[in-house]
mmCIF file of C-alpha atoms and ligand atoms in Angstrom:
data_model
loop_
_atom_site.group_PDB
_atom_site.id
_atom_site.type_symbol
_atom_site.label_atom_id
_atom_site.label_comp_id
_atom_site.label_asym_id
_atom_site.label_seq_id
_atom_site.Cartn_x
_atom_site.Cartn_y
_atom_site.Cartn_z
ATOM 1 C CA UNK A 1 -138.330 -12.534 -102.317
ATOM 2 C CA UNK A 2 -136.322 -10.692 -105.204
ATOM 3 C CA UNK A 3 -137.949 -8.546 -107.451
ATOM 4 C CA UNK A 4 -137.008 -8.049 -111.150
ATOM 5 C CA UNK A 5 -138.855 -5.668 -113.456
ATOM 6 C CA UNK A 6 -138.260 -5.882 -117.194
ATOM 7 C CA UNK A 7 -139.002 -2.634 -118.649
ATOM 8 C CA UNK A 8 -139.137 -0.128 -121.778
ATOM 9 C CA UNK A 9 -138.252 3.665 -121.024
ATOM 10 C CA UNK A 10 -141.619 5.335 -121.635
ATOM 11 C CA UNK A 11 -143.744 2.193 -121.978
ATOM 12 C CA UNK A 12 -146.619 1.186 -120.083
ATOM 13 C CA UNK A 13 -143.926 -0.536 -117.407
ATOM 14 C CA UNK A 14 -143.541 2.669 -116.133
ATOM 15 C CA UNK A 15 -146.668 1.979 -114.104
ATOM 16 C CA UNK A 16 -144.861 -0.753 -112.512
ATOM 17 C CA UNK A 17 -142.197 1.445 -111.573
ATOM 18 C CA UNK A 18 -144.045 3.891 -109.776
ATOM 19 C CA UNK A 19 -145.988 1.531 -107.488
ATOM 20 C CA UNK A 20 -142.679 0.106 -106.977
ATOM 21 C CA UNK A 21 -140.830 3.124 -106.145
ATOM 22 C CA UNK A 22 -143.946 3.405 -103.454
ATOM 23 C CA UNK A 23 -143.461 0.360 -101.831
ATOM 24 C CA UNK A 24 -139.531 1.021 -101.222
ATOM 25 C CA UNK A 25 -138.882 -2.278 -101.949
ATOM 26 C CA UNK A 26 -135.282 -3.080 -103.522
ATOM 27 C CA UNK A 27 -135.763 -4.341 -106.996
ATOM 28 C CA UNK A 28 -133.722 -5.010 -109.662
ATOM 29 C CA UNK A 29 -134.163 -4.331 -113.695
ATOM 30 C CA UNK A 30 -133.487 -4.496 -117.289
ATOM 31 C CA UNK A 31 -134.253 -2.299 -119.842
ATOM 32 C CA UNK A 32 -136.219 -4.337 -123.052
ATOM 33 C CA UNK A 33 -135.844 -1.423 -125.383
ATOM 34 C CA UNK A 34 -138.745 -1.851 -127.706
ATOM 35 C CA UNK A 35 -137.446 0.504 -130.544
ATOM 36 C CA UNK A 36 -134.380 -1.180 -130.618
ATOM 37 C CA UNK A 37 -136.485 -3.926 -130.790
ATOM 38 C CA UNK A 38 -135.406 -5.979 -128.032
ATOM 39 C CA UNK A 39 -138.974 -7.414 -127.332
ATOM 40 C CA UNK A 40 -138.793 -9.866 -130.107
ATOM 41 C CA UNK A 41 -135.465 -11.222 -129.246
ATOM 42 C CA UNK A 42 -134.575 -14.676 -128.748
ATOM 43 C CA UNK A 43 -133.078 -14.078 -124.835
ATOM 44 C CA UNK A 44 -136.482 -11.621 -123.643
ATOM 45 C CA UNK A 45 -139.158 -14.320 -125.842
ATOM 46 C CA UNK A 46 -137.534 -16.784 -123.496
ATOM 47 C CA UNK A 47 -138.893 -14.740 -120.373
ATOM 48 C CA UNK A 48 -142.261 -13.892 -122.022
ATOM 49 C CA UNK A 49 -143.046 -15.418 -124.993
ATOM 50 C CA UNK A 50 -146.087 -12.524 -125.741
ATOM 51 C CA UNK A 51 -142.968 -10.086 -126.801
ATOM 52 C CA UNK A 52 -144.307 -7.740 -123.940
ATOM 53 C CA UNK A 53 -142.663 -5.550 -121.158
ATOM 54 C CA UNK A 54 -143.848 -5.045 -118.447
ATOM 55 C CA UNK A 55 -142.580 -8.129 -116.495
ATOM 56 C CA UNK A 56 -142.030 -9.161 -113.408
ATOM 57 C CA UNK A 57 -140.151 -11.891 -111.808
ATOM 58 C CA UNK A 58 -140.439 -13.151 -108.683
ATOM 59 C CA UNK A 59 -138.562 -15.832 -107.558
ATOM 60 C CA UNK A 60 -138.977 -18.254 -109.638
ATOM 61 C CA UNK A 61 -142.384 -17.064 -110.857
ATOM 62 C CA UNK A 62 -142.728 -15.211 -114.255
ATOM 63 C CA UNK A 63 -145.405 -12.746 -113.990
ATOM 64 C CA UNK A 64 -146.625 -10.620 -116.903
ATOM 65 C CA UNK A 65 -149.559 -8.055 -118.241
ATOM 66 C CA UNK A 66 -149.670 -5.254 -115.919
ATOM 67 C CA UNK A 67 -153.075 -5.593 -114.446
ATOM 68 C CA UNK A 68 -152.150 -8.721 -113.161
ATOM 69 C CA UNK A 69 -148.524 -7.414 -111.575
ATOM 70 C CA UNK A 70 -150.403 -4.101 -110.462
ATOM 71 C CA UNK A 71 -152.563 -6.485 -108.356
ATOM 72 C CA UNK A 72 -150.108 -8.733 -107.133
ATOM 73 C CA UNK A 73 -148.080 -6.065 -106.085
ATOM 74 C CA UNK A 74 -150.413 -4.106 -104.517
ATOM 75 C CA UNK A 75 -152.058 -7.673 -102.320
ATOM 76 C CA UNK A 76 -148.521 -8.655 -101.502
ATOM 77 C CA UNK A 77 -147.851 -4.836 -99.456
ATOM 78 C CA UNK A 78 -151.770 -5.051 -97.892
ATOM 79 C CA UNK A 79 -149.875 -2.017 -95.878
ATOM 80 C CA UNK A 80 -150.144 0.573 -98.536
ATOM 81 C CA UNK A 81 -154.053 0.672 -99.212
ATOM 82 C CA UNK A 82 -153.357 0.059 -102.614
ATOM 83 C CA UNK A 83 -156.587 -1.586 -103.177
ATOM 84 C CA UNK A 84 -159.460 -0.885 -101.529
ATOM 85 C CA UNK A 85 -160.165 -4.572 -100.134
ATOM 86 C CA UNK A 86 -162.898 -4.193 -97.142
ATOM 87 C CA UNK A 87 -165.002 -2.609 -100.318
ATOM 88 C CA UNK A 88 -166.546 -4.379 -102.673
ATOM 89 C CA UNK A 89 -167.876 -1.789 -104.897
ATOM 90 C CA UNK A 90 -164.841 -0.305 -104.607
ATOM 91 C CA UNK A 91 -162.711 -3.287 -105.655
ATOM 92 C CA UNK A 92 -164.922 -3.543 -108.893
ATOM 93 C CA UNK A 93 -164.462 -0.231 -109.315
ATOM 94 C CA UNK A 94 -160.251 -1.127 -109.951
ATOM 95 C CA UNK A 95 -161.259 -4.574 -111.597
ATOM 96 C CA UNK A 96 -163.727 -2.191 -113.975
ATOM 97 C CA UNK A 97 -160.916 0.658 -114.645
ATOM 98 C CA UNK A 98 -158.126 -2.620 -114.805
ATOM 99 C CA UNK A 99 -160.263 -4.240 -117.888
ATOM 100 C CA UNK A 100 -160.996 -0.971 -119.873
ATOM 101 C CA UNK A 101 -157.766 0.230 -119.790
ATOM 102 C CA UNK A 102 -155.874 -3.257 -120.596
ATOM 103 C CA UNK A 103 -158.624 -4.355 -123.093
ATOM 104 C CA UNK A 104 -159.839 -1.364 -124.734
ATOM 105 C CA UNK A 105 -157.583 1.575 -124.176
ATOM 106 C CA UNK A 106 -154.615 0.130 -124.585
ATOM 107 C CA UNK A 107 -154.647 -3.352 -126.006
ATOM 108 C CA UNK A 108 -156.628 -1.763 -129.122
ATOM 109 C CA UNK A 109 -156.700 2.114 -129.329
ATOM 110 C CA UNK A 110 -152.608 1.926 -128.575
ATOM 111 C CA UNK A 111 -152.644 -0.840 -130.284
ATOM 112 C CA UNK A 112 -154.242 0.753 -133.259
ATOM 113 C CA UNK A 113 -151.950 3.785 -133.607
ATOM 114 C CA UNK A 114 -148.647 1.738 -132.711
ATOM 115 C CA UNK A 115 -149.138 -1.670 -134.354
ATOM 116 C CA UNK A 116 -152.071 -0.780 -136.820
ATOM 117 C CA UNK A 117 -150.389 -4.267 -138.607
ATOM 118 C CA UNK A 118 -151.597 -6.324 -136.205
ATOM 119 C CA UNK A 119 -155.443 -5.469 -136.867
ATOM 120 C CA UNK A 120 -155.197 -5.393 -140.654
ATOM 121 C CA UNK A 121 -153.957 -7.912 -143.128
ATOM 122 C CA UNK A 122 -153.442 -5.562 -145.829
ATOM 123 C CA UNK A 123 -150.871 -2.994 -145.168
ATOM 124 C CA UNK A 124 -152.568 -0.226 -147.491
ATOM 125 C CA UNK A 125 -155.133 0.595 -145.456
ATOM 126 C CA UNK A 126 -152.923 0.156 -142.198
ATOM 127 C CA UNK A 127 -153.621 4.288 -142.182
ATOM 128 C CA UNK A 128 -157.258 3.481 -141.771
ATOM 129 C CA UNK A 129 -156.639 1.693 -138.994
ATOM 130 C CA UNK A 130 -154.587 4.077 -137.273
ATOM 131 C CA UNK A 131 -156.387 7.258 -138.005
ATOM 132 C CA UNK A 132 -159.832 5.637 -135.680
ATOM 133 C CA UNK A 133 -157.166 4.134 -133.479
ATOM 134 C CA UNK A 134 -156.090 7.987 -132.855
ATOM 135 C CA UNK A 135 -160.063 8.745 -132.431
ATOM 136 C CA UNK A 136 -160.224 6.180 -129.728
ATOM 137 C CA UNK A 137 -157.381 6.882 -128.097
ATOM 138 C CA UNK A 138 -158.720 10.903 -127.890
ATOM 139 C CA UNK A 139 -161.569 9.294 -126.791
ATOM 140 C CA UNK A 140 -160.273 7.354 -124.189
ATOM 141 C CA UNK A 141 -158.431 10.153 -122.790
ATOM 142 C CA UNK A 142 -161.058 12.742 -122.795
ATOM 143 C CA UNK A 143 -162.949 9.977 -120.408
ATOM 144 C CA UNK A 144 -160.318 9.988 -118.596
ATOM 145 C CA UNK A 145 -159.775 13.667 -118.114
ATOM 146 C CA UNK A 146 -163.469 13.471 -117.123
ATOM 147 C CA UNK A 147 -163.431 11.433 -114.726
ATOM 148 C CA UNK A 148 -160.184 13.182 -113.268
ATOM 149 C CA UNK A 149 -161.562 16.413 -113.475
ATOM 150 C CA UNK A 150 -164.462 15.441 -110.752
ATOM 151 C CA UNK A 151 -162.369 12.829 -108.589
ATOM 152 C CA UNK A 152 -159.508 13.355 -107.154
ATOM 153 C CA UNK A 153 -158.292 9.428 -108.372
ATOM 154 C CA UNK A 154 -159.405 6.436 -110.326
ATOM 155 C CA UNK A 155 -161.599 4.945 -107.867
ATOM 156 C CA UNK A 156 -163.030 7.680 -105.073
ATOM 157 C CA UNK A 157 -161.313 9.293 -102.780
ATOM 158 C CA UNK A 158 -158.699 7.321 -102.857
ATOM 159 C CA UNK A 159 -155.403 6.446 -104.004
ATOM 160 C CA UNK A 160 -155.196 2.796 -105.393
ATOM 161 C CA UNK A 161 -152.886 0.846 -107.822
ATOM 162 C CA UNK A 162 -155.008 1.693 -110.726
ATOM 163 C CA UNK A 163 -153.642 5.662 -110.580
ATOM 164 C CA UNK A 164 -150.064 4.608 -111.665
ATOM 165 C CA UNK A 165 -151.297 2.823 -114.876
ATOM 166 C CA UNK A 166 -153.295 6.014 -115.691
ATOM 167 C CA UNK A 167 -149.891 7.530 -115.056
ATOM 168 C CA UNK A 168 -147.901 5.263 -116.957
ATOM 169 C CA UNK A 169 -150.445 5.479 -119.841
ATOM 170 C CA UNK A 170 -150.039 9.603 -119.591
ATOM 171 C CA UNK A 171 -146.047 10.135 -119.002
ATOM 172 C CA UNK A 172 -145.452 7.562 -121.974
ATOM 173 C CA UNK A 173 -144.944 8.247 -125.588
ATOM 174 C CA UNK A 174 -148.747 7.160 -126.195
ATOM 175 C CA UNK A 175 -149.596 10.531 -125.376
ATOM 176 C CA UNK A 176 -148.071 11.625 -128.999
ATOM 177 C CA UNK A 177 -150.749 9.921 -130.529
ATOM 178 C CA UNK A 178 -153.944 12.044 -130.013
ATOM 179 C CA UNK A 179 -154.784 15.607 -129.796
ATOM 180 C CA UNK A 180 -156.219 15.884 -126.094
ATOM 181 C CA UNK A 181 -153.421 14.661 -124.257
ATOM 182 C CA UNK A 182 -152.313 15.989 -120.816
ATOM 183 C CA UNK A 183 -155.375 17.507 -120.108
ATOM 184 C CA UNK A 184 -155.279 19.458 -116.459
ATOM 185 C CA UNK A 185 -156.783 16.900 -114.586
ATOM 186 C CA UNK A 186 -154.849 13.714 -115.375
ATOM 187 C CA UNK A 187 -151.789 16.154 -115.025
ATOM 188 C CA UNK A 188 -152.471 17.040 -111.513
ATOM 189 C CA UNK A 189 -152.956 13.320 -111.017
ATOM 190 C CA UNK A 190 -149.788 12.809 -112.510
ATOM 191 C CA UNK A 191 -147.997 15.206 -110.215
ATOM 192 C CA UNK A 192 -149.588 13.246 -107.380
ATOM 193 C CA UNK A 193 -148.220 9.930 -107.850
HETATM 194 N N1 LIG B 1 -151.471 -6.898 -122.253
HETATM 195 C C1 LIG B 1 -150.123 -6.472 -121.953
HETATM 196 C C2 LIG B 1 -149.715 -5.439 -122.972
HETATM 197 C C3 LIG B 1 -148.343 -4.919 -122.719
HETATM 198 C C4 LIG B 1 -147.819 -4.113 -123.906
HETATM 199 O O1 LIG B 1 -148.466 -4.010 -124.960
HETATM 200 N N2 LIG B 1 -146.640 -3.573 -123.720
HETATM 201 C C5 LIG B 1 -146.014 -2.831 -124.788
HETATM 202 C C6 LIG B 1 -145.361 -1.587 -124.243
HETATM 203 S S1 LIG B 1 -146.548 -0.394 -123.646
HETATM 204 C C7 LIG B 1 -144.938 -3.700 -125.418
HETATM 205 O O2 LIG B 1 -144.255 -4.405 -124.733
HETATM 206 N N3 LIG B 1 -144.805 -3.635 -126.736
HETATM 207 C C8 LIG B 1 -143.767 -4.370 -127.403
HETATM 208 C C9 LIG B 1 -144.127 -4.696 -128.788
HETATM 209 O O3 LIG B 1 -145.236 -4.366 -129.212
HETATM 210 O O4 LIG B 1 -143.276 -5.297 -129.448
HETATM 211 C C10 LIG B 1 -150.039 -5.926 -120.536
HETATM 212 O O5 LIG B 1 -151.048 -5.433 -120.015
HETATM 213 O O6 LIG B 1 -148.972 -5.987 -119.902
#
């Protein structure tokens, strides 16, 4: 079935392209740009109406919010490992990583730094909001570099579709927006995927 990946260079899509890339199946895409703003126009709100890339189409099915095309992915090529199925615990283990980083990493600390309008009403203390956003973004990445600097991946000892999103999340222009970015661990990580 055809594969089409709507994309921004150094967004969170990136993820998408890496698994992608891994699977060596043809795909085809279009680059959303979102500086130039191209994921609030008319022709892309028509695809997804969130305003969001990454997306994937498939067929005639629409698929959107990366967690959810990481997984789909990742069931549809059972041949690649990329998710650790005959384990329960470890399965939970990618649902747990899949729901911090969507939810809390980047949903709000991103969010925070990036879109500090959508959390506040009042734009004067929009640099309120993006100051902690920065603090929970650090945060979220000195976890991360944690967790990296004992394991060699997200979940154990092995690679699973949850490593490209902490790729994506590290190659992107997020990593701008706090101090402790590209910390040795996640970059080896990096390198590996
Ligand atoms: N919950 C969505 C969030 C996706 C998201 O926020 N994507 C960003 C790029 S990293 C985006 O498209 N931003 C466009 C905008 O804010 O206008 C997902 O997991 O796919």
């Amino acid at each position: 079935m055809a594969l089409k990946l709507y994309y921004s260079p150094g967004a969170c899509s990136f993820a998408v392209h890496v698994l992608l890339e891994e699977i060596g199946q043809p795909f085809t895409q279009e680059c959303v740009s979102i500086p130039q703003g191209m994921t609030s126009s008319a022709g892309f709100l028509r695809i997804n109406p969130k305003g969001r890339v990454p997306v994937l189409v498939v067929g005639a099915e629409v698929l959107t919010e990366l967690p959810a095309i990481l997984l789909y992915l990742a069931l549809r090529h059972p041949e690649g490992n990329w998710l650790p199925t005959a384990h329960p615990m470890a399965l939970a283990r990618c649902a747990e990583w899949f729901n911090w980083l969507s939810g809390t990493v980047h949903t709000m600390a991103v969010g925070q730094v990036w879109q500090a309008g959508r959390f506040i009403g009042e734009p004067c203390l929009e640099a309120q909001v993006e100051a902690k956003g920065r603090i929970n973004l650090t945060q979220a990445f000195e976890r991360i570099e944690g967790h990296l600097s004992r394991e060699p991946y997200a979940v154990g000892r092995q690679y699973s579709a949850v490593d490209p999103y902490l790729h994506g999340l590290s190659i992107s222009s997020l990593d701008s927006a706090c101090a402790t970015t590209g910390g040795p661990a996640r970059s080896e990580t990096c390198a590996r995927t």
